[in-house]
Coordinates of C-alpha atoms in Angstrom, one line a residue:
M1 CA -24.8 30.3 -47.9
A2 CA -25.6 26.8 -49.1
D3 CA -23.4 25.2 -46.3
K4 CA -25.5 27.1 -43.8
K5 CA -28.7 25.7 -45.2
V6 CA -27.3 22.1 -45.2
A7 CA -26.2 22.6 -41.6
E8 CA -29.6 23.6 -40.5
Q9 CA -31.1 20.3 -41.8
Y10 CA -29.1 18.3 -39.2
Y11 CA -29.5 18.1 -35.5
A12 CA -26.8 20.0 -33.7
P13 CA -25.5 18.5 -30.5
P14 CA -26.1 20.3 -27.3
P15 CA -23.3 22.3 -25.8
K16 CA -21.0 20.5 -23.5
L17 CA -21.7 21.5 -19.8
G18 CA -20.0 20.8 -16.7
K19 CA -21.3 18.4 -14.1
W20 CA -22.9 21.1 -11.9
D21 CA -24.4 23.0 -14.9
G22 CA -25.5 19.7 -16.4
F23 CA -27.3 18.7 -13.0
K24 CA -28.9 22.3 -12.8
T25 CA -30.2 22.0 -16.3
F26 CA -31.6 18.4 -15.6
M27 CA -33.5 19.8 -12.6
W28 CA -34.9 22.7 -14.5
N29 CA -34.4 23.6 -18.1
S30 CA -35.6 27.1 -18.8
E31 CA -35.4 26.9 -22.5
T32 CA -37.6 23.9 -22.8
S33 CA -39.5 24.4 -19.4
Q34 CA -38.5 20.8 -18.5
C35 CA -38.1 19.5 -14.7
L36 CA -36.3 16.3 -14.3
G37 CA -36.4 15.8 -18.0
R38 CA -40.1 16.2 -18.5
T39 CA -42.4 19.0 -19.3
G40 CA -45.4 19.7 -17.1
S41 CA -47.8 18.0 -19.5
S42 CA -45.6 15.0 -19.7
W43 CA -45.6 14.7 -15.9
A44 CA -49.4 15.1 -15.8
K45 CA -49.8 12.3 -18.4
I46 CA -47.5 9.8 -16.5
L47 CA -48.9 10.5 -13.1
F48 CA -52.5 10.1 -14.4
F49 CA -51.5 6.8 -16.1
Y50 CA -50.0 5.4 -12.9
L51 CA -53.0 6.7 -10.7
C52 CA -55.4 4.8 -13.0
F53 CA -53.1 1.7 -13.1
Y54 CA -52.7 1.4 -9.4
A55 CA -56.4 2.2 -8.7
A56 CA -57.4 -0.6 -11.1
L57 CA -54.9 -2.9 -9.3
V58 CA -56.1 -2.1 -5.8
G59 CA -59.7 -2.5 -7.0
F60 CA -59.1 -5.9 -8.5
F61 CA -57.2 -7.1 -5.5
A62 CA -60.0 -5.8 -3.1
A63 CA -62.6 -7.6 -5.3
M64 CA -60.6 -10.8 -5.1
L65 CA -60.2 -10.6 -1.4
A66 CA -64.0 -10.0 -1.0
V67 CA -64.7 -13.1 -3.0
F68 CA -62.2 -15.1 -1.0
W69 CA -63.7 -13.9 2.4
Q70 CA -67.1 -15.1 1.1
T71 CA -65.8 -18.7 0.9
L72 CA -64.7 -18.7 4.6
D73 CA -66.4 -19.1 7.9
M74 CA -64.7 -17.6 10.7
N75 CA -65.8 -20.2 13.2
I76 CA -65.9 -23.3 11.0
P77 CA -62.7 -24.4 9.1
K78 CA -63.2 -25.0 5.4
F79 CA -61.1 -28.2 5.4
Q80 CA -61.7 -30.5 8.2
L81 CA -60.4 -33.9 9.6
D82 CA -58.6 -35.9 6.9
S83 CA -58.9 -33.1 4.3
S84 CA -57.0 -30.6 6.7
L85 CA -53.4 -30.1 7.3
I86 CA -53.5 -31.3 10.9
G87 CA -55.6 -34.5 9.9
S88 CA -57.9 -36.5 12.2
N89 CA -55.5 -38.0 14.7
P90 CA -55.1 -35.8 17.7
G91 CA -51.8 -35.5 19.5
L92 CA -51.2 -35.5 23.2
G93 CA -49.5 -32.8 25.1
F94 CA -48.1 -32.4 28.5
R95 CA -47.5 -29.6 31.0
P96 CA -45.4 -28.2 32.4
T97 CA -43.0 -28.0 29.4
P98 CA -39.4 -26.7 30.0
P99 CA -39.1 -22.9 30.0
E100 CA -38.1 -21.3 26.9
Y101 CA -34.9 -19.9 28.1
Q102 CA -33.6 -23.5 28.7
N103 CA -34.4 -25.2 25.5
V104 CA -37.4 -25.0 23.4
E105 CA -37.0 -28.5 21.9
S106 CA -36.4 -30.1 25.3
S107 CA -39.0 -32.5 27.0
L108 CA -37.1 -32.9 30.3
I109 CA -38.7 -32.0 33.6
W110 CA -35.8 -31.8 35.8
Y111 CA -35.8 -30.0 39.3
K112 CA -34.3 -30.2 42.7
A113 CA -37.1 -30.7 45.3
S114 CA -35.0 -29.0 48.1
D115 CA -34.6 -25.8 46.1
N116 CA -37.9 -23.7 46.6
G117 CA -36.9 -21.4 43.7
N118 CA -36.3 -24.3 41.3
V119 CA -39.7 -25.8 42.3
E120 CA -41.4 -22.5 41.9
I121 CA -40.3 -22.3 38.2
W122 CA -42.0 -25.4 37.4
T123 CA -45.2 -24.8 39.4
K124 CA -45.6 -21.3 38.0
L125 CA -45.7 -22.9 34.6
I126 CA -48.5 -25.1 35.6
D127 CA -50.3 -22.1 37.2
E128 CA -50.2 -20.3 33.8
F129 CA -51.5 -23.3 32.0
L130 CA -54.4 -23.8 34.3
M131 CA -55.4 -20.2 34.7
P132 CA -58.2 -20.3 32.1
Y133 CA -59.7 -23.3 34.0
T134 CA -60.1 -21.2 37.1
Q135 CA -62.1 -18.5 35.4
E136 CA -65.7 -18.3 35.4
E137 CA -67.6 -17.8 32.1
D138 CA -71.3 -17.4 31.4
N139 CA -71.4 -20.3 28.9
R140 CA -69.6 -22.8 31.1
V141 CA -71.9 -25.4 32.7
D142 CA -71.4 -28.5 34.8
C143 CA -71.5 -31.6 32.6
S144 CA -71.6 -35.3 33.1
F145 CA -72.3 -38.4 31.0
D146 CA -76.0 -38.0 31.5
N147 CA -75.9 -34.1 31.0
P148 CA -73.6 -33.1 27.9
P149 CA -73.5 -29.5 27.2
P150 CA -76.4 -27.8 25.4
E151 CA -76.0 -25.9 22.2
G152 CA -73.8 -23.0 22.6
K153 CA -72.5 -24.0 26.0
V154 CA -69.2 -25.6 27.0
C155 CA -68.3 -27.9 29.9
K156 CA -66.5 -26.7 33.0
V157 CA -63.3 -28.5 34.1
P158 CA -63.6 -28.4 37.9
M159 CA -60.3 -28.9 39.7
T160 CA -61.1 -28.4 43.3
N161 CA -61.1 -32.0 44.3
W162 CA -57.9 -33.0 42.5
S163 CA -55.7 -33.4 45.6
P164 CA -52.8 -33.7 45.8
C165 CA -52.6 -32.2 42.2
V166 CA -53.8 -28.7 43.3
K167 CA -52.1 -25.3 43.5
E168 CA -52.2 -25.0 47.2
N169 CA -50.1 -28.2 47.4
R170 CA -47.8 -26.8 44.6
Y171 CA -48.9 -29.9 42.6
N172 CA -46.9 -32.2 44.9
F173 CA -43.5 -31.1 43.3
K174 CA -42.1 -30.2 46.7
K175 CA -42.8 -33.8 47.9
K176 CA -40.8 -35.4 45.1
S177 CA -44.1 -36.8 43.7
P178 CA -45.0 -34.5 41.0
C179 CA -48.3 -34.2 39.0
I180 CA -47.9 -33.9 35.3
F181 CA -50.8 -32.6 33.3
L182 CA -52.0 -34.2 30.0
K183 CA -54.3 -32.7 27.5
L184 CA -55.7 -33.9 24.0
N185 CA -55.0 -31.4 21.1
K186 CA -58.1 -29.9 19.6
I187 CA -59.4 -31.0 16.3
Y188 CA -62.6 -29.4 14.9
N189 CA -65.4 -31.8 14.7
W190 CA -63.4 -34.8 15.7
V191 CA -65.4 -37.5 17.5
P192 CA -63.5 -40.3 19.3
D193 CA -64.6 -43.9 18.7
M194 CA -64.0 -45.0 22.2
Y195 CA -63.3 -48.4 23.7
N196 CA -66.4 -48.4 25.7
T197 CA -66.7 -52.1 26.3
S198 CA -64.1 -54.7 27.4
N199 CA -64.7 -56.7 24.3
N200 CA -62.1 -56.5 21.5
L201 CA -59.6 -54.3 23.3
P202 CA -56.4 -54.0 21.5
D203 CA -53.5 -56.5 22.3
N204 CA -51.0 -53.7 22.9
M205 CA -53.2 -52.0 25.5
P206 CA -51.7 -52.2 29.1
D207 CA -53.2 -54.8 31.2
D208 CA -53.9 -52.5 34.0
L209 CA -55.8 -50.3 31.8
K210 CA -58.0 -53.3 30.4
E211 CA -58.7 -54.2 34.0
H212 CA -59.7 -50.5 34.7
I213 CA -62.0 -50.5 31.7
R214 CA -63.7 -53.8 32.9
G215 CA -64.2 -52.2 36.4
E216 CA -65.8 -49.1 34.9
E217 CA -67.9 -51.2 32.7
A218 CA -69.3 -53.0 35.8
R219 CA -70.3 -49.7 37.1
G220 CA -72.4 -48.8 34.0
N221 CA -71.8 -48.4 30.3
K222 CA -71.8 -44.6 30.4
N223 CA -68.7 -44.6 32.5
T224 CA -66.6 -46.1 29.7
N225 CA -67.3 -43.2 27.3
V226 CA -63.8 -42.1 27.8
V227 CA -60.7 -41.5 25.7
W228 CA -58.4 -43.6 27.9
V229 CA -54.9 -42.6 29.0
S230 CA -51.9 -44.8 30.0
C231 CA -48.6 -43.7 31.1
S232 CA -45.5 -46.0 31.5
G233 CA -41.7 -46.2 31.2
E234 CA -40.4 -46.4 27.6
N235 CA -37.8 -49.2 28.6
P236 CA -37.8 -51.9 31.3
A237 CA -35.4 -49.8 33.4
D238 CA -37.8 -47.0 33.3
N239 CA -40.7 -49.0 34.4
E240 CA -38.6 -50.1 37.5
H241 CA -38.0 -46.5 38.5
I242 CA -41.4 -44.9 37.6
G243 CA -43.3 -46.2 40.6
A244 CA -47.0 -46.3 41.1
I245 CA -49.2 -43.8 39.1
Q246 CA -52.6 -42.4 39.8
Y247 CA -54.8 -40.5 37.2
I248 CA -56.9 -37.7 38.5
P249 CA -59.8 -37.1 38.3
R250 CA -60.2 -40.2 36.1
R251 CA -58.2 -42.3 33.6
G252 CA -58.9 -40.3 30.5
F253 CA -61.0 -37.6 28.8
P254 CA -64.8 -37.8 29.1
G255 CA -66.7 -38.2 25.9
Y256 CA -69.0 -35.2 26.7
F257 CA -66.1 -32.8 25.8
F258 CA -66.3 -33.9 22.2
P259 CA -66.6 -32.9 19.4
Y260 CA -64.8 -29.6 19.6
K261 CA -66.9 -27.0 17.7
N262 CA -64.9 -23.8 18.4
V263 CA -67.5 -22.5 20.9
D264 CA -66.3 -19.5 22.9
N265 CA -64.4 -20.4 26.2
Y266 CA -64.1 -24.0 25.4
L267 CA -61.5 -25.7 27.5
P268 CA -59.9 -29.0 26.5
P269 CA -60.1 -31.6 29.3
V270 CA -57.1 -32.4 31.3
V271 CA -55.8 -35.3 33.3
A272 CA -53.3 -35.0 36.1
V273 CA -50.8 -37.9 36.2
Y274 CA -49.7 -38.3 39.8
F275 CA -46.3 -40.1 40.1
E276 CA -46.3 -41.4 43.6
K277 CA -42.8 -42.5 44.2
P278 CA -40.6 -42.0 41.2
K279 CA -36.9 -42.9 41.9
N280 CA -34.7 -39.7 42.6
G281 CA -31.6 -39.0 40.9
V282 CA -32.5 -41.1 37.8
L283 CA -33.6 -40.0 34.4
I284 CA -36.9 -41.7 33.7
N285 CA -38.2 -41.8 30.2
I286 CA -42.0 -41.7 30.2
E287 CA -44.5 -42.3 27.3
C288 CA -48.2 -41.5 27.8
K289 CA -50.8 -42.7 25.1
A290 CA -54.3 -41.8 24.4
W291 CA -56.7 -44.7 23.5
A292 CA -59.5 -44.6 21.1
R293 CA -60.1 -46.8 17.9
N294 CA -59.5 -43.8 15.7
I295 CA -56.4 -42.6 17.3
M296 CA -53.4 -44.1 15.5
Y297 CA -50.3 -44.9 17.4
D298 CA -46.8 -44.4 16.0
R299 CA -43.8 -43.9 18.5
S300 CA -41.4 -42.7 15.7
E301 CA -43.8 -39.8 14.7
R302 CA -45.3 -39.3 18.2
R303 CA -48.8 -39.9 16.9
G304 CA -51.4 -40.6 19.6
S305 CA -48.7 -40.3 22.4
V306 CA -46.3 -38.0 24.1
H307 CA -42.8 -38.4 25.5
F308 CA -41.1 -36.6 28.3
E309 CA -38.3 -37.3 30.8
L310 CA -38.6 -36.8 34.6
M311 CA -35.6 -36.3 36.9
I312 CA -35.8 -35.3 40.6
D313 CA -32.8 -34.4 42.5

């Protein structure tokens, strides 16, 4: 009798069950009314805890996100110019760039003028790039040096008198004298410090551009409010093969397109570089630069310039 009382004072191990019986007992224990090892009240407590925990977590995240959005303006970047990641030195881009299926990192424009299909590949890329410039928008207006765009308006980029660099002419690719389009990358609130007089022009500026600036200055100072552009071969051999160059409609980007203010339907100005007689069958390395006092030039980092190669078979 005494041994029985002593045994009742200690925990008796549960009976050994087989795998299947143990699993069924874990799923539902009829003796203790437990499901998955917990009673109904235990499940209710833990579910209530996690409901409150995640509700508080979601509420805290939503509150922090609301505070974060209050610090932003959807039209004006918080960090601008030198305080931004892209800085205050706009880059120069060119079109057409090689198709994605060829090589994303390539800058080679290589085509066979006698192959209509090959020519069509490149001219379609230009068509796609210029498509926004052909669309009419209510807030796009005609601009000039005397008539900059009013508040809330942006300038049109008329391209009807850009011959031979027009769509109807397939941008002169077929005639082995292609037009390559340049654009200045957009930086919010950036204002160019232009070389608008022939005084104190930089020593490394090409002589033909200096002469061009003097000619524009003679026509009136307003005509020199331009971010100038120059293109040339990177090496002496490239300069021998590149031939004569024209810049259409002018040799740079007019000042009335700046600053960029993220107004709807804004279009960055473009310049068509018309290569009149580049040597065929030869790879020509070409570098184009944008010229303003606050555009820093660094060939190794491609700052203030763009490089591409041209080869016509």
